[in-house]
Amino acid sequence: MRARLAAMALLAGLGLATPVRAELAGLVIGIDAYRHINPLQGAVNDARDIADALRGSGSKSVTLLIDAQATRDAIMAAWDRLLATTKPDDVLILSYAGHGGQEPERAKGSEEDGLDEVILLAGFAEKGPGTYERIVDDDIAVMLQRAAPRRVIFVSDACHSGTMTRSFDRRAASLGTRFATYGAIEDDALPPPNREAARADRAEQPHVTFLAAVAEHELAPEVAIDGKPRGALSWAFAQALRGKADRDGDGTLSKGELEIFVQETVRMKAAGRQHPQVYPAGQRGLALLSAGGTGAAPATAVAGIEFPPARPLALAVSGGDARSVAGRLKGVQAASAAEARLVWDPSTGDVVTGQGDVVASVPGSPTDPATLDRLQRVVDKWSLIDRLEAAAAKRPLIFTLKPGDRAYRQGDEFTLEIGGHLRPYFTLFNLGSDGTVNFLYPLNNAQIRDSLEIPMDRAQSLTLRVDPPFGADHFVAVSSAQPLTELHRELAALDGQPAAARAADALDRALRGKAAELGWHGVYSVAR
């Protein structure tokens, strides 16, 4: 289904104008408690959050189905009621958080790859009556087709195949992924596929905007957000409904604003392991929701960067006493591996993030002052990353890493592209794995004299080669309405020093309340 939804590029009849005030209505589904396959931890949190965001945005019709409530029959009946009680110019939200799967196509010749994509419900089993508790992509296509001419935003926070973009270090506590494998369906309780379903799955549906959690080659991990297991796509979509994606502050959520916000927010929350897809391609000016549908703040309320204060960073110590270590560091609180932002393993020196990446090396004893000083530098860097993530939430820059968000090895080259800037003055620096600051743009010395301004019509591109030390480098970019000359002076003075805390202070002074776009992207490397 995903490939065909991606082809829905003919938007005849929709136009690009702001829609008349439309009512919002939603069917929101979240399943953690599976009876016969592995459970999830964050799907119900996702569903409740989206339902709450819909109600807060003025929706008077929200059906929330969680766990055992979300049977196939209940979902179909709820969708029928939604269609019966809404008007042709209303906007419907259909969201699903839970396991996805793949199986041989039921209607021969209906799928290019010979596989149906499936969402799995709480009572699903691969044999007997439980086979009824799944919804195949053909069924979803019929549901969406029947909703026309209503505009539909379909959010699928699941995955149907793929692999992790980078390996996961088990010293961090994995929350798992939203993909379930199962054997051949036996004694299938679903009715045979009919012609209506086959036609609908092949048809273009220009009234639908489809948000998928991942690209086809990726798995969708569950991640910790605000201390709770979540799906990053659902979290980002709920934030968008609350007005956070209204990039220009005009009270209308366009497809382009939703696309940029979702893709960049999910990339940051999932540390580049997950790249959501928004279909159809293009048509970024298409207005999806009016101000009444987003609950957006007035334009004046989103004029400046909000650079938040530092919060204690949760640290676990593998095989050691986290409280003792945390007591010797600044800005740290002890945590278990399941709750930690960073896990330090003194036996190897590895520092591992909660997403399972080895991001720095700090060898030495937990009681050695020099070792703790090096660990403090890493803590300071990740504290700054967390503050940057919050500050970038409203108007993130668009980062693309080529050839992809994988683990790079010594000598590999990669290209970082940065776009989405609405302002011409540009600043770029890097934070090394140990918090070392490298000022990259604009340089002004005997060899290089960069322009303070960059072209507005194309992304900035930077090609680099991987060299030690390995771990995680984070590239930080700002586009601003005025040149940030004082920030440039301070970053140049910090160049080559492990000084993330001082860089954070400089950013805070330079950006607080300023009209700017901000973003960062991690590049991960390994020695072998």
PDB file of C-alpha atoms in Angstrom, residues 271-499:
ATOM      1  CA  ALA A 271      18.673  10.082  16.915  1.00  0.00           C
ATOM      2  CA  GLY A 272      18.519   9.528  13.163  1.00  0.00           C
ATOM      3  CA  ARG A 273      17.369   5.905  13.426  1.00  0.00           C
ATOM      4  CA  GLN A 274      13.983   6.752  11.968  1.00  0.00           C
ATOM      5  CA  HIS A 275      12.962   8.832   8.955  1.00  0.00           C
ATOM      6  CA  PRO A 276       9.195   9.298   8.614  1.00  0.00           C
ATOM      7  CA  GLN A 277       7.627   9.548   5.173  1.00  0.00           C
ATOM      8  CA  VAL A 278       4.884  11.943   4.098  1.00  0.00           C
ATOM      9  CA  TYR A 279       2.825  11.131   0.998  1.00  0.00           C
ATOM     10  CA  PRO A 280       2.048  12.341  -1.587  1.00  0.00           C
ATOM     11  CA  ALA A 281       5.266  14.076  -2.554  1.00  0.00           C
ATOM     12  CA  GLY A 282       5.303  17.789  -3.223  1.00  0.00           C
ATOM     13  CA  GLN A 283       2.359  20.195  -2.875  1.00  0.00           C
ATOM     14  CA  ARG A 284       3.860  21.692   0.269  1.00  0.00           C
ATOM     15  CA  GLY A 285       1.634  24.747   0.049  1.00  0.00           C
ATOM     16  CA  LEU A 286      -1.522  22.671   0.470  1.00  0.00           C
ATOM     17  CA  ALA A 287      -3.449  23.877   3.536  1.00  0.00           C
ATOM     18  CA  LEU A 288      -4.459  20.899   5.686  1.00  0.00           C
ATOM     19  CA  LEU A 289      -6.057  22.514   8.726  1.00  0.00           C
ATOM     20  CA  SER A 290      -7.343  25.962   9.515  1.00  0.00           C
ATOM     21  CA  ALA A 291      -6.368  27.851  12.653  1.00  0.00           C
ATOM     22  CA  GLY A 292      -9.420  26.410  14.348  1.00  0.00           C
ATOM     23  CA  GLY A 293      -8.088  22.943  13.642  1.00  0.00           C
ATOM     24  CA  THR A 294      -4.570  23.411  14.921  1.00  0.00           C
ATOM     25  CA  GLY A 295      -5.045  25.517  17.982  1.00  0.00           C
ATOM     26  CA  ALA A 296      -2.084  27.517  16.727  1.00  0.00           C
ATOM     27  CA  ALA A 297      -0.802  30.573  18.541  1.00  0.00           C
ATOM     28  CA  PRO A 298      -0.756  33.974  16.814  1.00  0.00           C
ATOM     29  CA  ALA A 299       2.285  34.762  14.696  1.00  0.00           C
ATOM     30  CA  THR A 300       3.722  37.108  17.326  1.00  0.00           C
ATOM     31  CA  ALA A 301       3.923  34.222  19.803  1.00  0.00           C
ATOM     32  CA  VAL A 302       6.386  32.259  17.654  1.00  0.00           C
ATOM     33  CA  ALA A 303       8.723  35.111  16.686  1.00  0.00           C
ATOM     34  CA  GLY A 304      11.712  34.190  18.830  1.00  0.00           C
ATOM     35  CA  ILE A 305      13.847  31.242  19.842  1.00  0.00           C
ATOM     36  CA  GLU A 306      13.083  29.881  23.300  1.00  0.00           C
ATOM     37  CA  PHE A 307      16.395  28.556  24.612  1.00  0.00           C
ATOM     38  CA  PRO A 308      15.444  26.501  27.681  1.00  0.00           C
ATOM     39  CA  PRO A 309      17.511  26.244  30.850  1.00  0.00           C
ATOM     40  CA  ALA A 310      19.606  23.141  31.393  1.00  0.00           C
ATOM     41  CA  ARG A 311      17.911  20.237  33.171  1.00  0.00           C
ATOM     42  CA  PRO A 312      19.716  17.489  35.083  1.00  0.00           C
ATOM     43  CA  LEU A 313      20.903  14.781  32.714  1.00  0.00           C
ATOM     44  CA  ALA A 314      20.024  11.210  33.731  1.00  0.00           C
ATOM     45  CA  LEU A 315      23.190   9.080  33.996  1.00  0.00           C
ATOM     46  CA  ALA A 316      23.559   5.348  34.646  1.00  0.00           C
ATOM     47  CA  VAL A 317      26.830   3.574  35.395  1.00  0.00           C
ATOM     48  CA  SER A 318      27.123   0.057  34.007  1.00  0.00           C
ATOM     49  CA  GLY A 319      28.314  -2.264  36.781  1.00  0.00           C
ATOM     50  CA  GLY A 320      28.913   0.669  39.119  1.00  0.00           C
ATOM     51  CA  ASP A 321      27.390   3.145  41.534  1.00  0.00           C
ATOM     52  CA  ALA A 322      25.565   5.835  39.570  1.00  0.00           C
ATOM     53  CA  ARG A 323      24.830   7.884  42.692  1.00  0.00           C
ATOM     54  CA  SER A 324      28.488   8.105  43.627  1.00  0.00           C
ATOM     55  CA  VAL A 325      29.483   9.223  40.121  1.00  0.00           C
ATOM     56  CA  ALA A 326      26.559  11.646  39.772  1.00  0.00           C
ATOM     57  CA  GLY A 327      27.502  13.245  43.078  1.00  0.00           C
ATOM     58  CA  ARG A 328      30.890  14.184  41.648  1.00  0.00           C
ATOM     59  CA  LEU A 329      29.508  15.761  38.458  1.00  0.00           C
ATOM     60  CA  LYS A 330      27.534  18.924  37.673  1.00  0.00           C
ATOM     61  CA  GLY A 331      24.094  18.836  36.097  1.00  0.00           C
ATOM     62  CA  VAL A 332      23.614  15.086  36.558  1.00  0.00           C
ATOM     63  CA  GLN A 333      21.160  12.837  38.355  1.00  0.00           C
ATOM     64  CA  ALA A 334      21.598   9.106  38.918  1.00  0.00           C
ATOM     65  CA  ALA A 335      19.293   6.818  36.925  1.00  0.00           C
ATOM     66  CA  SER A 336      18.789   3.211  35.920  1.00  0.00           C
ATOM     67  CA  ALA A 337      19.761   2.093  32.403  1.00  0.00           C
ATOM     68  CA  ALA A 338      16.079   2.081  31.445  1.00  0.00           C
ATOM     69  CA  GLU A 339      15.730   5.767  32.377  1.00  0.00           C
ATOM     70  CA  ALA A 340      19.177   7.076  31.449  1.00  0.00           C
ATOM     71  CA  ARG A 341      20.064   9.592  28.766  1.00  0.00           C
ATOM     72  CA  LEU A 342      23.651   8.315  28.993  1.00  0.00           C
ATOM     73  CA  VAL A 343      25.112   5.048  30.303  1.00  0.00           C
ATOM     74  CA  TRP A 344      28.821   5.023  31.220  1.00  0.00           C
ATOM     75  CA  ASP A 345      30.697   1.719  31.341  1.00  0.00           C
ATOM     76  CA  PRO A 346      33.932   2.254  33.312  1.00  0.00           C
ATOM     77  CA  SER A 347      35.230  -1.205  32.339  1.00  0.00           C
ATOM     78  CA  THR A 348      35.473  -0.196  28.665  1.00  0.00           C
ATOM     79  CA  GLY A 349      35.194   3.581  28.855  1.00  0.00           C
ATOM     80  CA  ASP A 350      32.207   3.527  26.495  1.00  0.00           C
ATOM     81  CA  VAL A 351      29.476   6.126  26.892  1.00  0.00           C
ATOM     82  CA  VAL A 352      26.180   4.871  25.433  1.00  0.00           C
ATOM     83  CA  THR A 353      23.008   6.864  24.806  1.00  0.00           C
ATOM     84  CA  GLY A 354      19.551   5.658  25.736  1.00  0.00           C
ATOM     85  CA  GLN A 355      19.003   5.005  22.001  1.00  0.00           C
ATOM     86  CA  GLY A 356      21.852   2.470  22.062  1.00  0.00           C
ATOM     87  CA  ASP A 357      24.698   4.333  20.338  1.00  0.00           C
ATOM     88  CA  VAL A 358      28.273   4.393  21.650  1.00  0.00           C
ATOM     89  CA  VAL A 359      28.946   8.131  21.473  1.00  0.00           C
ATOM     90  CA  ALA A 360      32.181   8.736  23.387  1.00  0.00           C
ATOM     91  CA  SER A 361      35.090   7.051  25.146  1.00  0.00           C
ATOM     92  CA  VAL A 362      35.970   7.948  28.750  1.00  0.00           C
ATOM     93  CA  PRO A 363      38.336   5.274  30.084  1.00  0.00           C
ATOM     94  CA  GLY A 364      39.439   5.353  33.696  1.00  0.00           C
ATOM     95  CA  SER A 365      38.340   4.900  37.264  1.00  0.00           C
ATOM     96  CA  PRO A 366      35.046   6.335  38.598  1.00  0.00           C
ATOM     97  CA  THR A 367      37.029   7.886  41.436  1.00  0.00           C
ATOM     98  CA  ASP A 368      39.772   9.467  39.307  1.00  0.00           C
ATOM     99  CA  PRO A 369      39.283  13.270  39.062  1.00  0.00           C
ATOM    100  CA  ALA A 370      40.796  13.411  35.547  1.00  0.00           C
ATOM    101  CA  THR A 371      38.411  10.705  34.324  1.00  0.00           C
ATOM    102  CA  LEU A 372      35.426  12.473  35.851  1.00  0.00           C
ATOM    103  CA  ASP A 373      36.524  15.719  34.232  1.00  0.00           C
ATOM    104  CA  ARG A 374      36.457  14.028  30.808  1.00  0.00           C
ATOM    105  CA  LEU A 375      33.058  12.525  31.617  1.00  0.00           C
ATOM    106  CA  GLN A 376      31.805  15.979  32.622  1.00  0.00           C
ATOM    107  CA  ARG A 377      32.684  17.292  29.165  1.00  0.00           C
ATOM    108  CA  VAL A 378      30.560  14.569  27.560  1.00  0.00           C
ATOM    109  CA  VAL A 379      27.690  15.313  29.956  1.00  0.00           C
ATOM    110  CA  ASP A 380      27.919  19.025  29.113  1.00  0.00           C
ATOM    111  CA  LYS A 381      27.707  18.245  25.418  1.00  0.00           C
ATOM    112  CA  TRP A 382      24.590  16.098  25.747  1.00  0.00           C
ATOM    113  CA  SER A 383      22.966  18.614  28.041  1.00  0.00           C
ATOM    114  CA  LEU A 384      23.437  21.160  25.257  1.00  0.00           C
ATOM    115  CA  ILE A 385      22.011  18.731  22.663  1.00  0.00           C
ATOM    116  CA  ASP A 386      18.862  18.349  24.749  1.00  0.00           C
ATOM    117  CA  ARG A 387      18.505  22.134  25.018  1.00  0.00           C
ATOM    118  CA  LEU A 388      19.044  22.521  21.264  1.00  0.00           C
ATOM    119  CA  GLU A 389      16.352  19.947  20.582  1.00  0.00           C
ATOM    120  CA  ALA A 390      13.837  21.920  22.622  1.00  0.00           C
ATOM    121  CA  ALA A 391      14.885  25.240  21.084  1.00  0.00           C
ATOM    122  CA  ALA A 392      14.626  23.861  17.530  1.00  0.00           C
ATOM    123  CA  ALA A 393      11.105  22.514  18.044  1.00  0.00           C
ATOM    124  CA  LYS A 394       9.141  25.347  16.416  1.00  0.00           C
ATOM    125  CA  ARG A 395      11.139  26.073  13.268  1.00  0.00           C
ATOM    126  CA  PRO A 396      13.753  23.365  12.734  1.00  0.00           C
ATOM    127  CA  LEU A 397      16.257  23.500   9.935  1.00  0.00           C
ATOM    128  CA  ILE A 398      16.183  20.563   7.507  1.00  0.00           C
ATOM    129  CA  PHE A 399      19.193  18.251   7.746  1.00  0.00           C
ATOM    130  CA  THR A 400      20.036  15.460   5.317  1.00  0.00           C
ATOM    131  CA  LEU A 401      22.959  13.091   5.836  1.00  0.00           C
ATOM    132  CA  LYS A 402      24.267  11.273   2.760  1.00  0.00           C
ATOM    133  CA  PRO A 403      24.708   8.397   2.161  1.00  0.00           C
ATOM    134  CA  GLY A 404      22.560   7.886   5.269  1.00  0.00           C
ATOM    135  CA  ASP A 405      22.254   7.737   9.060  1.00  0.00           C
ATOM    136  CA  ARG A 406      24.526   4.736   9.513  1.00  0.00           C
ATOM    137  CA  ALA A 407      27.626   4.143  11.594  1.00  0.00           C
ATOM    138  CA  TYR A 408      30.617   5.479   9.624  1.00  0.00           C
ATOM    139  CA  ARG A 409      34.157   4.080   9.764  1.00  0.00           C
ATOM    140  CA  GLN A 410      37.549   5.741   9.577  1.00  0.00           C
ATOM    141  CA  GLY A 411      38.183   7.192   6.118  1.00  0.00           C
ATOM    142  CA  ASP A 412      34.507   7.211   5.090  1.00  0.00           C
ATOM    143  CA  GLU A 413      33.173  10.410   3.596  1.00  0.00           C
ATOM    144  CA  PHE A 414      29.746  11.861   4.252  1.00  0.00           C
ATOM    145  CA  THR A 415      27.858  14.925   3.093  1.00  0.00           C
ATOM    146  CA  LEU A 416      25.631  17.015   5.322  1.00  0.00           C
ATOM    147  CA  GLU A 417      23.018  19.213   3.646  1.00  0.00           C
ATOM    148  CA  ILE A 418      21.249  21.964   5.596  1.00  0.00           C
ATOM    149  CA  GLY A 419      18.176  23.745   4.278  1.00  0.00           C
ATOM    150  CA  GLY A 420      14.779  25.013   5.298  1.00  0.00           C
ATOM    151  CA  HIS A 421      16.212  28.391   6.317  1.00  0.00           C
ATOM    152  CA  LEU A 422      13.921  31.407   6.167  1.00  0.00           C
ATOM    153  CA  ARG A 423      16.659  33.906   7.038  1.00  0.00           C
ATOM    154  CA  PRO A 424      19.946  34.657   5.222  1.00  0.00           C
ATOM    155  CA  TYR A 425      22.606  34.804   7.951  1.00  0.00           C
ATOM    156  CA  PHE A 426      24.202  31.431   8.664  1.00  0.00           C
ATOM    157  CA  THR A 427      26.246  29.944  11.507  1.00  0.00           C
ATOM    158  CA  LEU A 428      27.619  26.387  11.709  1.00  0.00           C
ATOM    159  CA  PHE A 429      29.776  24.582  14.253  1.00  0.00           C
ATOM    160  CA  ASN A 430      30.456  21.038  15.370  1.00  0.00           C
ATOM    161  CA  LEU A 431      30.528  19.408  18.806  1.00  0.00           C
ATOM    162  CA  GLY A 432      32.919  16.456  18.888  1.00  0.00           C
ATOM    163  CA  SER A 433      32.324  13.301  20.912  1.00  0.00           C
ATOM    164  CA  ASP A 434      34.086  14.864  23.924  1.00  0.00           C
ATOM    165  CA  GLY A 435      32.379  18.246  23.523  1.00  0.00           C
ATOM    166  CA  THR A 436      35.198  19.831  21.524  1.00  0.00           C
ATOM    167  CA  VAL A 437      33.949  22.873  19.629  1.00  0.00           C
ATOM    168  CA  ASN A 438      34.896  23.262  15.948  1.00  0.00           C
ATOM    169  CA  PHE A 439      33.759  26.556  14.426  1.00  0.00           C
ATOM    170  CA  LEU A 440      32.952  25.941  10.744  1.00  0.00           C
ATOM    171  CA  TYR A 441      31.053  28.914   9.302  1.00  0.00           C
ATOM    172  CA  PRO A 442      31.544  31.792   8.731  1.00  0.00           C
ATOM    173  CA  LEU A 443      35.337  31.739   8.875  1.00  0.00           C
ATOM    174  CA  ASN A 444      37.343  34.898   8.472  1.00  0.00           C
ATOM    175  CA  ASN A 445      41.098  34.341   8.404  1.00  0.00           C
ATOM    176  CA  ALA A 446      44.078  34.517   6.108  1.00  0.00           C
ATOM    177  CA  GLN A 447      42.958  31.501   4.090  1.00  0.00           C
ATOM    178  CA  ILE A 448      39.127  31.736   4.179  1.00  0.00           C
ATOM    179  CA  ARG A 449      36.791  34.718   4.126  1.00  0.00           C
ATOM    180  CA  ASP A 450      33.210  33.432   4.175  1.00  0.00           C
ATOM    181  CA  SER A 451      30.197  35.565   3.384  1.00  0.00           C
ATOM    182  CA  LEU A 452      27.896  36.117   6.349  1.00  0.00           C
ATOM    183  CA  GLU A 453      24.876  35.494   4.116  1.00  0.00           C
ATOM    184  CA  ILE A 454      23.933  32.335   2.234  1.00  0.00           C
ATOM    185  CA  PRO A 455      21.580  31.842  -0.751  1.00  0.00           C
ATOM    186  CA  MET A 456      17.947  31.419   0.239  1.00  0.00           C
ATOM    187  CA  ASP A 457      17.017  29.094  -2.620  1.00  0.00           C
ATOM    188  CA  ARG A 458      19.252  26.104  -1.918  1.00  0.00           C
ATOM    189  CA  ALA A 459      20.636  23.969   0.888  1.00  0.00           C
ATOM    190  CA  GLN A 460      24.155  24.386   2.250  1.00  0.00           C
ATOM    191  CA  SER A 461      26.390  21.373   1.698  1.00  0.00           C
ATOM    192  CA  LEU A 462      29.412  20.172   3.688  1.00  0.00           C
ATOM    193  CA  THR A 463      31.488  17.073   2.833  1.00  0.00           C
ATOM    194  CA  LEU A 464      33.796  15.629   5.492  1.00  0.00           C
ATOM    195  CA  ARG A 465      35.864  12.516   6.162  1.00  0.00           C
ATOM    196  CA  VAL A 466      35.688  10.415   9.324  1.00  0.00           C
ATOM    197  CA  ASP A 467      38.791  10.495  11.529  1.00  0.00           C
ATOM    198  CA  PRO A 468      39.325   9.694  15.240  1.00  0.00           C
ATOM    199  CA  PRO A 469      38.086  10.175  17.882  1.00  0.00           C
ATOM    200  CA  PHE A 470      35.063   8.000  17.155  1.00  0.00           C
ATOM    201  CA  GLY A 471      31.631   8.253  18.673  1.00  0.00           C
ATOM    202  CA  ALA A 472      29.130  11.006  17.880  1.00  0.00           C
ATOM    203  CA  ASP A 473      29.757  14.384  16.303  1.00  0.00           C
ATOM    204  CA  HIS A 474      26.885  16.862  16.300  1.00  0.00           C
ATOM    205  CA  PHE A 475      26.667  19.639  13.731  1.00  0.00           C
ATOM    206  CA  VAL A 476      24.724  22.681  14.912  1.00  0.00           C
ATOM    207  CA  ALA A 477      23.362  25.285  12.480  1.00  0.00           C
ATOM    208  CA  VAL A 478      21.526  28.582  12.872  1.00  0.00           C
ATOM    209  CA  SER A 479      19.921  30.856  10.293  1.00  0.00           C
ATOM    210  CA  SER A 480      19.150  34.312  11.627  1.00  0.00           C
ATOM    211  CA  ALA A 481      17.681  37.630  10.550  1.00  0.00           C
ATOM    212  CA  GLN A 482      20.842  39.506  11.579  1.00  0.00           C
ATOM    213  CA  PRO A 483      24.507  38.460  11.614  1.00  0.00           C
ATOM    214  CA  LEU A 484      25.471  36.877  14.939  1.00  0.00           C
ATOM    215  CA  THR A 485      28.898  38.449  15.061  1.00  0.00           C
ATOM    216  CA  GLU A 486      29.339  38.189  18.830  1.00  0.00           C
ATOM    217  CA  LEU A 487      28.455  34.465  18.717  1.00  0.00           C
ATOM    218  CA  HIS A 488      30.987  33.992  15.919  1.00  0.00           C
ATOM    219  CA  ARG A 489      33.663  35.699  17.989  1.00  0.00           C
ATOM    220  CA  GLU A 490      32.933  33.484  21.006  1.00  0.00           C
ATOM    221  CA  LEU A 491      32.826  30.262  18.967  1.00  0.00           C
ATOM    222  CA  ALA A 492      36.103  31.152  17.250  1.00  0.00           C
ATOM    223  CA  ALA A 493      37.685  31.639  20.682  1.00  0.00           C
ATOM    224  CA  LEU A 494      36.424  28.185  21.762  1.00  0.00           C
ATOM    225  CA  ASP A 495      37.565  26.432  18.571  1.00  0.00           C
ATOM    226  CA  GLY A 496      39.473  23.241  19.359  1.00  0.00           C
ATOM    227  CA  GLN A 497      38.534  23.215  23.046  1.00  0.00           C
ATOM    228  CA  PRO A 498      36.227  20.752  24.862  1.00  0.00           C
ATOM    229  CA  ALA A 499      33.924  23.577  25.886  1.00  0.00           C
TER     230      ALA A 499
END
